[in-house]
mmCIF file of C-alpha atoms in Angstrom:
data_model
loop_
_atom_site.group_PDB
_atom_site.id
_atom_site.type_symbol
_atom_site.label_atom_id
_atom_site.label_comp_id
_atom_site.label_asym_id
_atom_site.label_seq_id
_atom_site.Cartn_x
_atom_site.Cartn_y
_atom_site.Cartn_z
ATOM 1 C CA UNK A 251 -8.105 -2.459 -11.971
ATOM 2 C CA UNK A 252 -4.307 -1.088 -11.456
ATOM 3 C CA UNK A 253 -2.663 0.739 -13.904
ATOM 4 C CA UNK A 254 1.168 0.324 -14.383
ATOM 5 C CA UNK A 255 4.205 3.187 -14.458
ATOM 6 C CA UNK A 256 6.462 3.738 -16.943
ATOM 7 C CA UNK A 257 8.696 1.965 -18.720
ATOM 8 C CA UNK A 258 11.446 4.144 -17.145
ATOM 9 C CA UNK A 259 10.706 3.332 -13.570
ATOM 10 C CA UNK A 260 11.080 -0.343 -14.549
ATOM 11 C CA UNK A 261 14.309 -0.619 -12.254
ATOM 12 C CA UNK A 262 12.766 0.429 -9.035
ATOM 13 C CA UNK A 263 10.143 -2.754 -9.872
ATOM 14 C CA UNK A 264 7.189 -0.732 -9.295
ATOM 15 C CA UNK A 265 6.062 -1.857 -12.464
ATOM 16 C CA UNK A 266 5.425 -5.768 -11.501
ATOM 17 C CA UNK A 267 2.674 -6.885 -9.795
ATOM 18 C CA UNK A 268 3.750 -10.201 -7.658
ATOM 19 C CA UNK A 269 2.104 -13.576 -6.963
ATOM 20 C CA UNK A 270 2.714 -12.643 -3.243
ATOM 21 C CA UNK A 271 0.592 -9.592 -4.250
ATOM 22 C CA UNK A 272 -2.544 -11.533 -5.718
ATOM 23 C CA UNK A 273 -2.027 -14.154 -3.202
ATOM 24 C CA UNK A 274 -2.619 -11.687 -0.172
ATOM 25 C CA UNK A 275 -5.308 -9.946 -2.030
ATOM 26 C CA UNK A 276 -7.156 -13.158 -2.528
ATOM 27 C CA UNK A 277 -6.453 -13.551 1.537
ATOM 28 C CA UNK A 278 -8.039 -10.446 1.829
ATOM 29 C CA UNK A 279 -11.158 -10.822 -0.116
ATOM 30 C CA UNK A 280 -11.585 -14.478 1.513
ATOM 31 C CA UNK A 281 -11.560 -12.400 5.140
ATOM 32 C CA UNK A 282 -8.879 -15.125 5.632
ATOM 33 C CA UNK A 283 -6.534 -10.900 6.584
ATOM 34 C CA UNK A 284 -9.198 -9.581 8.885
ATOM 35 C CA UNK A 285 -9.170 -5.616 7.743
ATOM 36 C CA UNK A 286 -12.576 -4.840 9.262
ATOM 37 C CA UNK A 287 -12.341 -1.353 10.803
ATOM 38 C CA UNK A 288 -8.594 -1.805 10.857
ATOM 39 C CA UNK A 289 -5.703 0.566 10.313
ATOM 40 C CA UNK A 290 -3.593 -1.021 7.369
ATOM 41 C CA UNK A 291 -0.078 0.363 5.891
ATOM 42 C CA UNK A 292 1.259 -1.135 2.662
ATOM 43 C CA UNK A 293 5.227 -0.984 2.479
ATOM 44 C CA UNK A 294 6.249 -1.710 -0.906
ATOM 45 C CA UNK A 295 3.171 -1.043 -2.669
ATOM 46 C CA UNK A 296 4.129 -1.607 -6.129
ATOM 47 C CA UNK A 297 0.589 -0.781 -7.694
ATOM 48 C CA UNK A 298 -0.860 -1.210 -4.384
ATOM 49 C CA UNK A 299 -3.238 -4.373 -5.339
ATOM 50 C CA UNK A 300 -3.343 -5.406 -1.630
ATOM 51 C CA UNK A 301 -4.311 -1.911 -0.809
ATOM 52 C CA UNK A 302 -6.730 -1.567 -3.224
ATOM 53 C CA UNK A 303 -8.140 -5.031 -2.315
ATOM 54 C CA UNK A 304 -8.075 -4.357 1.545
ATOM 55 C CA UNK A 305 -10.307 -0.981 0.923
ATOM 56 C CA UNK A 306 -12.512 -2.668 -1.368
ATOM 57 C CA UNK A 307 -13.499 -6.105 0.294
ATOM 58 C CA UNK A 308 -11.652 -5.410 3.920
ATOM 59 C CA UNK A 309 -14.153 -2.655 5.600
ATOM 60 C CA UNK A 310 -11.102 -1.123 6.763
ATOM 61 C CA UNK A 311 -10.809 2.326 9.156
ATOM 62 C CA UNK A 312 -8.111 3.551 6.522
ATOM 63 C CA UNK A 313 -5.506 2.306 4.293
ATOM 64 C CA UNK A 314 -2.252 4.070 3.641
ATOM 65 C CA UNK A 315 -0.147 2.875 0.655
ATOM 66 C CA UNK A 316 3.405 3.570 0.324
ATOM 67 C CA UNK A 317 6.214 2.850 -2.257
ATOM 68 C CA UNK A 318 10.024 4.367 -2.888
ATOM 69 C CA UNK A 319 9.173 8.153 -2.848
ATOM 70 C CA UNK A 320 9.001 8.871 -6.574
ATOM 71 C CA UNK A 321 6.628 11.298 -7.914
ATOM 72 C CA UNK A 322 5.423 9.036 -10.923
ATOM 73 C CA UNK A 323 5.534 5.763 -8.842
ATOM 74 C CA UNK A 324 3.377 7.582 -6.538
ATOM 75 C CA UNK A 325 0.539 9.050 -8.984
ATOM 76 C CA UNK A 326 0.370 5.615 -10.263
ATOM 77 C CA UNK A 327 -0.422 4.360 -7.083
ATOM 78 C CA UNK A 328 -3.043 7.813 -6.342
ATOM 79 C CA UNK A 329 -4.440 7.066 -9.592
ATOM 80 C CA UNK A 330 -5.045 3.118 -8.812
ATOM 81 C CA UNK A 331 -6.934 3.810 -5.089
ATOM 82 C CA UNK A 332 -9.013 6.487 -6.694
ATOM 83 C CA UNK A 333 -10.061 4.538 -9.634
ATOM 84 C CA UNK A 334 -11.181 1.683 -6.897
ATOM 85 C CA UNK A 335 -12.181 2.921 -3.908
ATOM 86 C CA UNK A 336 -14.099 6.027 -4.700
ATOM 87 C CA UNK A 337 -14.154 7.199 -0.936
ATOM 88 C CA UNK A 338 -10.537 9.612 -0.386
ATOM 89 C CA UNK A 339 -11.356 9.904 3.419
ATOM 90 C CA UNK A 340 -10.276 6.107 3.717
ATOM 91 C CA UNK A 341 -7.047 5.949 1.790
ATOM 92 C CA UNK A 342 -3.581 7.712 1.623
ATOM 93 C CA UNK A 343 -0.635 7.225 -0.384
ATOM 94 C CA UNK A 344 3.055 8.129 0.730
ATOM 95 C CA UNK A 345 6.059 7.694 -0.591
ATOM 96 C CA UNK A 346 8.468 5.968 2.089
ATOM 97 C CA UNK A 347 12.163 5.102 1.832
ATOM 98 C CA UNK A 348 13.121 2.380 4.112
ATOM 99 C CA UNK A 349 15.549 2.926 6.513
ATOM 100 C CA UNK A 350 13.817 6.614 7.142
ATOM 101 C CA UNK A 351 12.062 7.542 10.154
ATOM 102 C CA UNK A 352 8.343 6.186 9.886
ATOM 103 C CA UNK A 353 6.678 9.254 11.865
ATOM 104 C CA UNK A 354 5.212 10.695 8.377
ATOM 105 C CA UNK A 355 3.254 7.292 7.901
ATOM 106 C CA UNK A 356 2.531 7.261 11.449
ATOM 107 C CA UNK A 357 0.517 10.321 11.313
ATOM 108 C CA UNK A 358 -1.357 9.352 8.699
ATOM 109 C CA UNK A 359 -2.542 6.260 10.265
ATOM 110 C CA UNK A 360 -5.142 7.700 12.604
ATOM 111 C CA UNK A 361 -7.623 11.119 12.250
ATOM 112 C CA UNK A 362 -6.412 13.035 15.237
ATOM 113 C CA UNK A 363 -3.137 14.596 13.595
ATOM 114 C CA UNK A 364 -0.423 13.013 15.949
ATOM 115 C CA UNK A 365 1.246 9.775 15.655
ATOM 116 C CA UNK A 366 -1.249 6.915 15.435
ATOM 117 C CA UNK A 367 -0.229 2.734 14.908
ATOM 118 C CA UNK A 368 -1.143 0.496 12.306
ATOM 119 C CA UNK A 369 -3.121 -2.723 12.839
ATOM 120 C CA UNK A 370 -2.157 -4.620 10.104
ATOM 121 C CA UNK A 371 1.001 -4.059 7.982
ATOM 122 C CA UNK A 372 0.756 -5.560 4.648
ATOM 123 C CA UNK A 373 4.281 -6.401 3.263
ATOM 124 C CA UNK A 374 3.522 -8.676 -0.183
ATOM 125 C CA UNK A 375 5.946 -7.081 -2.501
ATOM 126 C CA UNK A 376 8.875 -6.463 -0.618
ATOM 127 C CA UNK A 377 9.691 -10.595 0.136
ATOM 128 C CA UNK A 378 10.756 -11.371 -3.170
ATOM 129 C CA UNK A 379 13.901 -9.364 -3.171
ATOM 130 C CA UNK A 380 16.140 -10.959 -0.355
ATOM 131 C CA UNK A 381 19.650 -9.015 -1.774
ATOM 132 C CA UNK A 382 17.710 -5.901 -0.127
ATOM 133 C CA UNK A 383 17.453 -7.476 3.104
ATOM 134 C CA UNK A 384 19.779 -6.450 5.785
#
C-alpha cells in the first residue's frame, strides 16, 4: 500500500505513480531485478513503489529511497516504507536534487559510515519526463 501527497505538491509529480513504476515492481517480485542481499537506491521515488517492492519481495541488504528534497514529499515516502516493510534497519529515505553531489546517498548505502556504492539503481519514474533530460 502507498499513500499519495498533497494536492499541492501535484507539480513536482510526486503524486503519480507510473506504469514504469508497477512494471519494475512486478520485475522485482518475479526475481526477473535480482535484489537479494543487494544495495538498491531509488532516484525519483515518487511514492517509492519499486522501493517498497524491492524490500518486500527482493531480500535486499538495504534500500534507500530518494525524491526532490521536500519535507512533505519525503514523509510520504517515510510513511509508505514503514507501513510495508516493518524492519527500519533496511530502508532509508533522502531527499536528493539532481545535479547535487551524491556523497549524502552514498553514505547511506553501506553500515560502516563512509561512502559505500549501490548495486542496483532503480530509476522507474524519472524516464517519462524527457524535457528534464540534459
Amino acid at each position: 500500500m502507498v499513500s499519495n501527497p498533497p494536492s499541492q505538491l501535484t507539480s513536482l509529480q510526486a503524486h503519480h505513480i507510473w506504469v514504469s513504476s508497477i512494471y519494475m515492481a512486478d520485475l522485482i517480485y518475479a526475481s526477473e531485478i535480482d535484489c537479494h542481499d543487494r544495495r538498491i537506491l531509488e532516484l525519483g521515488a515518487g511514492a517509492g513503489l519499486s522501493s517498497v517492492a524491492a524490500g518486500m519481495y527482493g531480500s535486499p541488504r538495504r534500500v534507500v529511497t530518494s525524491d526532490w528534497p521536500d519535507d512533505q514529499i519525503l514523509q510520504i515516502l517515510n510513511d509508505n516504507m514503514a507501513s510495508n516493510l516493518p524492519d527500519h534497519h533496511l530502508w532509508h529515505v533522502s531527499g536528493h536534487r539532481w545535479g547535487t553531489s551524491p556523497d549524502e546517498l552514498l553514505l547511506k548505502a553501506g553500515d560502516t559510515g563512509k561512502p559505500s556504492r549501490f548495486d542496483i539503481l532503480l530509476l522507474a519514474d524519472v524516464l517519462w519526463y524527457t524535457d528534464s533530460h540534459e
